[in-house]
Short mmCIF file of C-alpha atoms in Angstrom, two decimals:
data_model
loop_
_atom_site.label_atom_id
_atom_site.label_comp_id
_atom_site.label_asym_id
_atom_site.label_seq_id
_atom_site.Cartn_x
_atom_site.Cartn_y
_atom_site.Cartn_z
CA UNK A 1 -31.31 -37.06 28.11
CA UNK A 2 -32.71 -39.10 25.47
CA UNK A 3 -31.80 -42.83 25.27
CA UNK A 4 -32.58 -45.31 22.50
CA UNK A 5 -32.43 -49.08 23.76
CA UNK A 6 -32.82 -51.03 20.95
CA UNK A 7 -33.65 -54.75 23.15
CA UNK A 8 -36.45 -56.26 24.89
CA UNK A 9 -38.11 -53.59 27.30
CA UNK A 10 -38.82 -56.48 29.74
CA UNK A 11 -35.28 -57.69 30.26
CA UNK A 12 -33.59 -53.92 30.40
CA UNK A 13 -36.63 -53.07 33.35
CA UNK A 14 -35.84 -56.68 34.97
CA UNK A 15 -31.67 -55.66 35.12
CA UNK A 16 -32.55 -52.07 35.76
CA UNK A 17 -30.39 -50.84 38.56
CA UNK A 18 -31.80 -48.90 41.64
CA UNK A 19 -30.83 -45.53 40.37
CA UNK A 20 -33.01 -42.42 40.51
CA UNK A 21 -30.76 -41.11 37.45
CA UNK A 22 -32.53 -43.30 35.70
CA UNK A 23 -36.13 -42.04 36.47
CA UNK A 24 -35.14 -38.83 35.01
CA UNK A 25 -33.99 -39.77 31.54
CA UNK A 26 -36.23 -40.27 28.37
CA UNK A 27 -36.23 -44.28 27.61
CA UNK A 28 -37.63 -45.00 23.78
CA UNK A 29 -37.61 -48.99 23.51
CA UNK A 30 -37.03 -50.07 19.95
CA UNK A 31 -36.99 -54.28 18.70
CA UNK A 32 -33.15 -54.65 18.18
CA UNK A 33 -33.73 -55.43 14.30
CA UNK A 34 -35.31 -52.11 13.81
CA UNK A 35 -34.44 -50.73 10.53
CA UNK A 36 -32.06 -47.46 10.47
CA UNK A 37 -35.16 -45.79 9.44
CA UNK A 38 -37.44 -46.68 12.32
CA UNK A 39 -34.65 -45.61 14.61
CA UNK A 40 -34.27 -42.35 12.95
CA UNK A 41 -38.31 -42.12 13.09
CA UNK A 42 -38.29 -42.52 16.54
CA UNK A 43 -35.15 -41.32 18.11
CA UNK A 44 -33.18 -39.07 15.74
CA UNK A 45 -32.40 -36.59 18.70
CA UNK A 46 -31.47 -39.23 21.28
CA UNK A 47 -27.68 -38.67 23.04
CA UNK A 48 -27.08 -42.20 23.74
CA UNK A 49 -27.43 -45.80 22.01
CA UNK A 50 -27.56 -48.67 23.84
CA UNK A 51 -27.25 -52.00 21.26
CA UNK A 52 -27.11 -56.08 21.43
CA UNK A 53 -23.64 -57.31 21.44
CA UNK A 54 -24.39 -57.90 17.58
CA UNK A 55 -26.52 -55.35 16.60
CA UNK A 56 -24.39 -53.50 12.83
CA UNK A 57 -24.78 -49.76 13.44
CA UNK A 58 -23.49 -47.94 10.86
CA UNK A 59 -21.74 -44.56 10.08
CA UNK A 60 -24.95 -43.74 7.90
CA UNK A 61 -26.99 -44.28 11.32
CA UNK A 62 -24.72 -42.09 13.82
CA UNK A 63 -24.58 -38.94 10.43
CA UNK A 64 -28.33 -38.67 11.12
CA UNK A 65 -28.01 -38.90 14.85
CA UNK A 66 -26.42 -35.68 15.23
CA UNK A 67 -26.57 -35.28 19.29
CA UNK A 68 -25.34 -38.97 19.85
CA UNK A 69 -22.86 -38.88 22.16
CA UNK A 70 -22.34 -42.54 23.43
CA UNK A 71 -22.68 -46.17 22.10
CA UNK A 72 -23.34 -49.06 24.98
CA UNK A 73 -22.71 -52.62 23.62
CA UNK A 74 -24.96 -54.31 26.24
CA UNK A 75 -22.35 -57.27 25.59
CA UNK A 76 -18.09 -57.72 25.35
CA UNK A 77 -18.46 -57.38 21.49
CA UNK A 78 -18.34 -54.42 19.45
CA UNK A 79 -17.43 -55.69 16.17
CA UNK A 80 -20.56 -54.21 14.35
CA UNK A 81 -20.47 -51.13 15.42
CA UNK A 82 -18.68 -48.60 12.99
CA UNK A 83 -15.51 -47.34 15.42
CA UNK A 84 -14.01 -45.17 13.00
CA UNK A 85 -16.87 -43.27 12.12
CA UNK A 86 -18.13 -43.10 15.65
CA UNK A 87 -14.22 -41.72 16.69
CA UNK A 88 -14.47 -39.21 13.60
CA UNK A 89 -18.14 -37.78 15.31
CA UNK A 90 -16.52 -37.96 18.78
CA UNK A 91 -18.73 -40.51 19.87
CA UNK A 92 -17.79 -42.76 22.45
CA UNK A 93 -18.53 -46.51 21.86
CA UNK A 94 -18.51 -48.07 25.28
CA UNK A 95 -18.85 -52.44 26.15
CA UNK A 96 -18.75 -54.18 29.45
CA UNK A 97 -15.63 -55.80 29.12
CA UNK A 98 -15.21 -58.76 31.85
CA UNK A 99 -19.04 -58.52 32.92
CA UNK A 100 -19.55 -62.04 31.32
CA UNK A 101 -16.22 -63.78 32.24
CA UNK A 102 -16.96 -65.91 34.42
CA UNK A 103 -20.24 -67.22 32.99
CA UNK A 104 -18.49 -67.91 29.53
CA UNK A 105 -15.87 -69.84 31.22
CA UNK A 106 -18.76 -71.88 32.91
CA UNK A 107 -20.03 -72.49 29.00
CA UNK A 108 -15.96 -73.35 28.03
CA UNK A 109 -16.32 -76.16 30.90
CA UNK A 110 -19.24 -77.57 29.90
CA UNK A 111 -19.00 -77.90 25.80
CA UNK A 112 -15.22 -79.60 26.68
CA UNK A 113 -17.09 -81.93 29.16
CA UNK A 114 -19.97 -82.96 26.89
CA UNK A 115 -17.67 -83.65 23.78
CA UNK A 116 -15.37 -85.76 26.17
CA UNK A 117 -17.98 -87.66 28.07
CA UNK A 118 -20.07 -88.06 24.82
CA UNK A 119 -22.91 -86.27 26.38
CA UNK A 120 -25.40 -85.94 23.36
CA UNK A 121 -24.56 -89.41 22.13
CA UNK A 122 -25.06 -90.86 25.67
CA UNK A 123 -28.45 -89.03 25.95
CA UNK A 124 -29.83 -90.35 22.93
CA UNK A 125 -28.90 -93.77 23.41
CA UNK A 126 -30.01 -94.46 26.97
CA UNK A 127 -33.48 -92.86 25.71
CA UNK A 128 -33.25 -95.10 22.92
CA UNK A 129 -32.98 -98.13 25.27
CA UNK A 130 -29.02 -98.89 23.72
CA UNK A 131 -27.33 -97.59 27.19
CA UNK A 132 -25.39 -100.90 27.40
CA UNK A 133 -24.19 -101.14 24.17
CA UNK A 134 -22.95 -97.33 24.11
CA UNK A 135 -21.74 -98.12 27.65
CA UNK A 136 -19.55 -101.08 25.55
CA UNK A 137 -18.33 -99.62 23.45
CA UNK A 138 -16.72 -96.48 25.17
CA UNK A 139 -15.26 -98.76 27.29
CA UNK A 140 -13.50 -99.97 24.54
CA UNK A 141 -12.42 -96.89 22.76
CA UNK A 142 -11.69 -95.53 26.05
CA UNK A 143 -13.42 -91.72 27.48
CA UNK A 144 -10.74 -89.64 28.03
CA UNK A 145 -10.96 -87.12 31.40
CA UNK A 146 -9.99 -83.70 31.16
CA UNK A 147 -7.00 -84.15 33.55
CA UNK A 148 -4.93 -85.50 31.38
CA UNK A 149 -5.72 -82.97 28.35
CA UNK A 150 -3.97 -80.18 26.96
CA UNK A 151 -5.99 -76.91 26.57
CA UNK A 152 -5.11 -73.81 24.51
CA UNK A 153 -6.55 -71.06 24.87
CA UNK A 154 -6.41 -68.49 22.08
CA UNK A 155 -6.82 -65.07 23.52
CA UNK A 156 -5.46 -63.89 27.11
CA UNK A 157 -8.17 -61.60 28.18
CA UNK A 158 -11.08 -61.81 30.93
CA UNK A 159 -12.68 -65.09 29.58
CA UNK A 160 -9.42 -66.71 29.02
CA UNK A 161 -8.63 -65.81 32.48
CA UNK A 162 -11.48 -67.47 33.96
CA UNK A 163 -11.32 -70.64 31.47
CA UNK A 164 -7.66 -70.74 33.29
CA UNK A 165 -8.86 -70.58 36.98
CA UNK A 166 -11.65 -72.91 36.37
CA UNK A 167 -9.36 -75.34 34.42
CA UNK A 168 -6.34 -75.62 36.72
CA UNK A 169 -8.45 -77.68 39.34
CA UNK A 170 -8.90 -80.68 36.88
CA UNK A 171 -5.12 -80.81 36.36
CA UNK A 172 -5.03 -79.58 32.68
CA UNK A 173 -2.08 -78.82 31.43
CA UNK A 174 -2.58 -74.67 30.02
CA UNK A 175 -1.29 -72.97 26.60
CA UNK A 176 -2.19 -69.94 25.23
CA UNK A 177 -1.73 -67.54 22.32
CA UNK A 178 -2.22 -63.99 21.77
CA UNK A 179 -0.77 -61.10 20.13
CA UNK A 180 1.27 -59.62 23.02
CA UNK A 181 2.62 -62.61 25.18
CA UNK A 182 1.28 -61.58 28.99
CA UNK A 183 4.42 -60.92 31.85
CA UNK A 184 6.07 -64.08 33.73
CA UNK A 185 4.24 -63.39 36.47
CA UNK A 186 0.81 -63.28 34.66
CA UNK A 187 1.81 -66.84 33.42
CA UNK A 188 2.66 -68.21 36.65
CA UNK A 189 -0.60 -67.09 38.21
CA UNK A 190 -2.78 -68.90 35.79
CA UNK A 191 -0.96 -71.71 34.79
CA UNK A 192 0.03 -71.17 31.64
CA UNK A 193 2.20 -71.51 28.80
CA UNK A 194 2.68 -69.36 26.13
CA UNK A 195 2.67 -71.15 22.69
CA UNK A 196 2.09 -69.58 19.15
CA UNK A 197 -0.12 -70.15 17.86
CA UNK A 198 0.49 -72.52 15.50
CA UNK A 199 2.32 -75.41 17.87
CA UNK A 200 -0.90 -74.42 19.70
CA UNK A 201 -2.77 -76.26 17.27
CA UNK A 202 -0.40 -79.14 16.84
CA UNK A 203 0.28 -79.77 20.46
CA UNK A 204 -3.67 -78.98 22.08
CA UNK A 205 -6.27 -81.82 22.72
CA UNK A 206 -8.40 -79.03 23.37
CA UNK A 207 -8.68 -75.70 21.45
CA UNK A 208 -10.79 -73.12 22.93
CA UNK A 209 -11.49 -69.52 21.29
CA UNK A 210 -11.54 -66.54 23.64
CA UNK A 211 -10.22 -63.18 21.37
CA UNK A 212 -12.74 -60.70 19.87
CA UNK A 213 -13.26 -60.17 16.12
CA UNK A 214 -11.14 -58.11 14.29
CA UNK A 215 -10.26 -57.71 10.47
CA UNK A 216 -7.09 -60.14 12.20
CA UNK A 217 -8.92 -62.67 13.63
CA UNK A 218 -11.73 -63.20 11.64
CA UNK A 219 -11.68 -66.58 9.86
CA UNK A 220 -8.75 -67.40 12.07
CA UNK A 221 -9.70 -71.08 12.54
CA UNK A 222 -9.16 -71.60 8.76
CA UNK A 223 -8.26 -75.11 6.84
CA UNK A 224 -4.74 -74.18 7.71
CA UNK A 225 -5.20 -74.02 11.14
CA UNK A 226 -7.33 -77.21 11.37
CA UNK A 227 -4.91 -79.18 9.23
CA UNK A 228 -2.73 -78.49 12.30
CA UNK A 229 -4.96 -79.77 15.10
CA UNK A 230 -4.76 -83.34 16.04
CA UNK A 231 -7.56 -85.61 14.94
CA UNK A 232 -8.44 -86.79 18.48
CA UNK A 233 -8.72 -82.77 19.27
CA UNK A 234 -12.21 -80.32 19.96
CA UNK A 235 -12.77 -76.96 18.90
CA UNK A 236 -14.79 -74.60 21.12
CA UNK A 237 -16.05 -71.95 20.40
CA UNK A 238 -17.74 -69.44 23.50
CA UNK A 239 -16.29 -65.93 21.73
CA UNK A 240 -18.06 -65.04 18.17
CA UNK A 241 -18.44 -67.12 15.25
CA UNK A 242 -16.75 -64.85 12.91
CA UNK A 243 -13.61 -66.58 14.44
CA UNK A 244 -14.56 -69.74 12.48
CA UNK A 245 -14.14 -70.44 8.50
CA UNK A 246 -17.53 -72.42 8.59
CA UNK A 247 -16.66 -74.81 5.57
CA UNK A 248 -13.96 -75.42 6.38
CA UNK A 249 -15.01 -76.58 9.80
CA UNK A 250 -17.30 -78.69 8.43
CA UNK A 251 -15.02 -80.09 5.91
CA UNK A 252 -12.88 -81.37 9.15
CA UNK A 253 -15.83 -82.81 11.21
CA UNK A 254 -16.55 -84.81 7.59
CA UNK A 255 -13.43 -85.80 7.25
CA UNK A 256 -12.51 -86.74 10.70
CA UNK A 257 -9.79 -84.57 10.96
CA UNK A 258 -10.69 -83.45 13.68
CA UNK A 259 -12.73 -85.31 16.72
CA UNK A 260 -15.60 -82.51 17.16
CA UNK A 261 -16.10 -78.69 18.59
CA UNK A 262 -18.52 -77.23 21.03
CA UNK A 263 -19.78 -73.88 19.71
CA UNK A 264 -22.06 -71.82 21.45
CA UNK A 265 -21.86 -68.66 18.70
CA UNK A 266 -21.66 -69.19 14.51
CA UNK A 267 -21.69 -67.07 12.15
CA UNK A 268 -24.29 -66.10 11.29
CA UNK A 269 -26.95 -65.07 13.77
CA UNK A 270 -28.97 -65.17 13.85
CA UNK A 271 -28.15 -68.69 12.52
CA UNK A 272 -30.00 -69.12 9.90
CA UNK A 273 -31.74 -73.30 8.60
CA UNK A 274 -29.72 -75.27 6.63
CA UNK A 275 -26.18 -73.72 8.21
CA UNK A 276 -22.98 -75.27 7.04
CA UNK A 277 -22.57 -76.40 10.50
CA UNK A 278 -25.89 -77.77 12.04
CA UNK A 279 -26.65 -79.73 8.78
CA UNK A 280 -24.53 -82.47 9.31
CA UNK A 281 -24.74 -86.07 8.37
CA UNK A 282 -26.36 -87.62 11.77
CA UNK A 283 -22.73 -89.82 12.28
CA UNK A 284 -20.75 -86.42 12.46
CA UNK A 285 -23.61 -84.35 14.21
CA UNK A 286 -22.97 -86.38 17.35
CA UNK A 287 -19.58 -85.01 17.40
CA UNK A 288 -20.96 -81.55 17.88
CA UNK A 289 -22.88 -79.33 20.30
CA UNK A 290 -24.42 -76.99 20.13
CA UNK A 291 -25.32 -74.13 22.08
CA UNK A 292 -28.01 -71.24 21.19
CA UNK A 293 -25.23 -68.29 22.49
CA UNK A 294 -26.28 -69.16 26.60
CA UNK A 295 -22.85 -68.58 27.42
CA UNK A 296 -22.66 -64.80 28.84
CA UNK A 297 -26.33 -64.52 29.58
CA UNK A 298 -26.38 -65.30 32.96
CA UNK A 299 -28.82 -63.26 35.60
CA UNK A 300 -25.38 -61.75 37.34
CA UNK A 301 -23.87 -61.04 33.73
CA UNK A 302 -26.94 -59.11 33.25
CA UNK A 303 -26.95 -57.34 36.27
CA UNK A 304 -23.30 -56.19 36.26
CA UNK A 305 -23.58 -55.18 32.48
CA UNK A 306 -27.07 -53.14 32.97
CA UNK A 307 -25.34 -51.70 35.98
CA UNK A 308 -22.09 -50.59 34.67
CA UNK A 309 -23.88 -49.34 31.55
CA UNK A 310 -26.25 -47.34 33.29
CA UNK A 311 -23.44 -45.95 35.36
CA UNK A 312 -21.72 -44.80 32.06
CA UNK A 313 -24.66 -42.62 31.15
CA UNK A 314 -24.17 -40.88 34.25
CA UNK A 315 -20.65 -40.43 34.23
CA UNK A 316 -21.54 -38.70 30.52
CA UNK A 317 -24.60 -36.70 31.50
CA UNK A 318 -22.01 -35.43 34.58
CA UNK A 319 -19.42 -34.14 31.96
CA UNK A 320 -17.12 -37.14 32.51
CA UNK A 321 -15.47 -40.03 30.53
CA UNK A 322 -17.19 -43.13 30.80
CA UNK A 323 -15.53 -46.07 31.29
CA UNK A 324 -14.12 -49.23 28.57
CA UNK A 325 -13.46 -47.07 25.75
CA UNK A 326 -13.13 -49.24 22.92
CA UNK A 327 -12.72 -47.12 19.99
CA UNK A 328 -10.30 -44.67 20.91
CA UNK A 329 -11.47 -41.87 22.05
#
């Protein structure tokens, strides 16, 4: 079987599970910004296409492929990848849903505890040699812990999950939105409330993203939404930047209506100089971190994904379904 892997050689061999399956497959390694054309060059004939989280193939791509059977997001995402035309060809597109979960609840943690403890700001000014009179002045204004905040989380799935079970230790008190409101018995087990999403907004210090991209949900955090949000509230962001109307983010931060937001994805990426959101006047750019999309890339995220993705290619080669459909097939 013939398998394109459009990624870095060295990381798919490092997170290469012990399978002699493996050995017995023909691997072409491609730089995941090849053109549609190299890939065709290269790999026309392959049966399976394994792709970055936000690598765009296309339904001109899969109409040359002819034999492609199966599409691997190594990621959660999938948003760039043409379902429709890949149900309409019977090919499968595959992710590795929950793989990352954990890890990107890690990431939620620690952008909600750097904008609260003023991490950034507090770095800067003890190198700076102004620890004291930073030290002053929050003792003033007051640093708030994350016990006594209110988080909502917007999306219920694996990451949201995790955000919950990590949370409920620190004595938050838990919201959350989605489209289908979970059982009682889901909310009791994770501490949470459901909210719409809306009084979300209005009633969160905290407001973390966790739902994929859709035609729905992108731009979701729009002025609207923000207009809601208090102005001592955060955004994070650990899901995809699509999520995010960047202007009007950045109108917000400028206009302090909002206190900051953590964001470890923006749209675009890769994010490009001069982005609405990391050129900021240096006064609002404290309020902000930034993160360079560390969130799911942890070595066990890695190893899970390579393995279950892998194990998918077997399952197909065997004459069997693989497993996390996402297009509906």
């Amino acid at each position: 079987m013939k398998i394109v892997i459009l990624g870095a050689e060295a990381r798919y061999r490092a997170y290469q599970p012990a399978m002699p399956f493996i050995q017995q497959q023909e691997l072409v390694f491609l730089d995941k910004d090849s053109t549609e054309a190299e890939i065709l060059a290269a790999s026309a004939d392959a049966e399976v296409l394994f792709v970055d989280a936000i690598t765009v193939v296309s339904a001109a791509l899969m109409e040359h492929m002819p034999c492609l059977r199966l599409i691997h997001s190594e990621g959660v995402a999938f948003d760039r990848i043409d379902l429709s035309a890949a149900r309409e060809r019977g090919i499968y597109v595959c992710n590795n849903k929950g793989c990352n979960a954990g890890a990107v609840a890690e990431q939620t943690v620690l952008l909600i505890l750097m904008l609260l403890r003023h991490a950034l700001e507090g770095d800067e000014a003890v190198r700076a040699g102004r620890q004291m009179e930073m030290k002053e002045r929050c003792m003033v204004e007051g640093i708030t812990e994350l016990s006594a905040c209110k988080v909502g989380l917007v999306g219920f799935g694996d990451i949201a999950r995790a955000a919950a079970e990590r949370l409920v230790p620190f004595g938050c008190e838990l919201y959350y939105y989605t489209k289908r409101r979970r059982l009682p018995e889901e909310e009791k087990k994770y501490h949470v409330t459901y909210l719409p999403l809306e009084e979300l907004a209005e009633k969160s210090d905290i407001v973390s993203l966790h739902c994929a991209v859709t035609e729905e949900t992108r731009n979701l955090v729009d002025a609207a939404l923000l207009r809601r949000m208090k102005p001592t509230a955060y955004l994070i962001n650990t899901a995809r930047g699509d999520l995010v109307d960047n202007e009007a983010l950045r109108q917000a931060l400028l206009e302090g209506r909002i206190a900051g937001a953590g964001l470890d994805t923006l749209s675009p990426e890769p994010v490009p100089a001069g982005h609405p959101l990391t050129a900021l006047p240096p006064e609002v750019q404290r309020k902000v971190v930034l993160a360079p999309h560390l969130g799911g890339i942890t070595e066990a995220s890695f190893r899970r994904a390579h393995a279950h993705m892998w194990r998918n290619v077997e399952h197909l080669a065997a004459g069997e379904r693989p497993d996390n459909i996402v297009n509906g097939l």
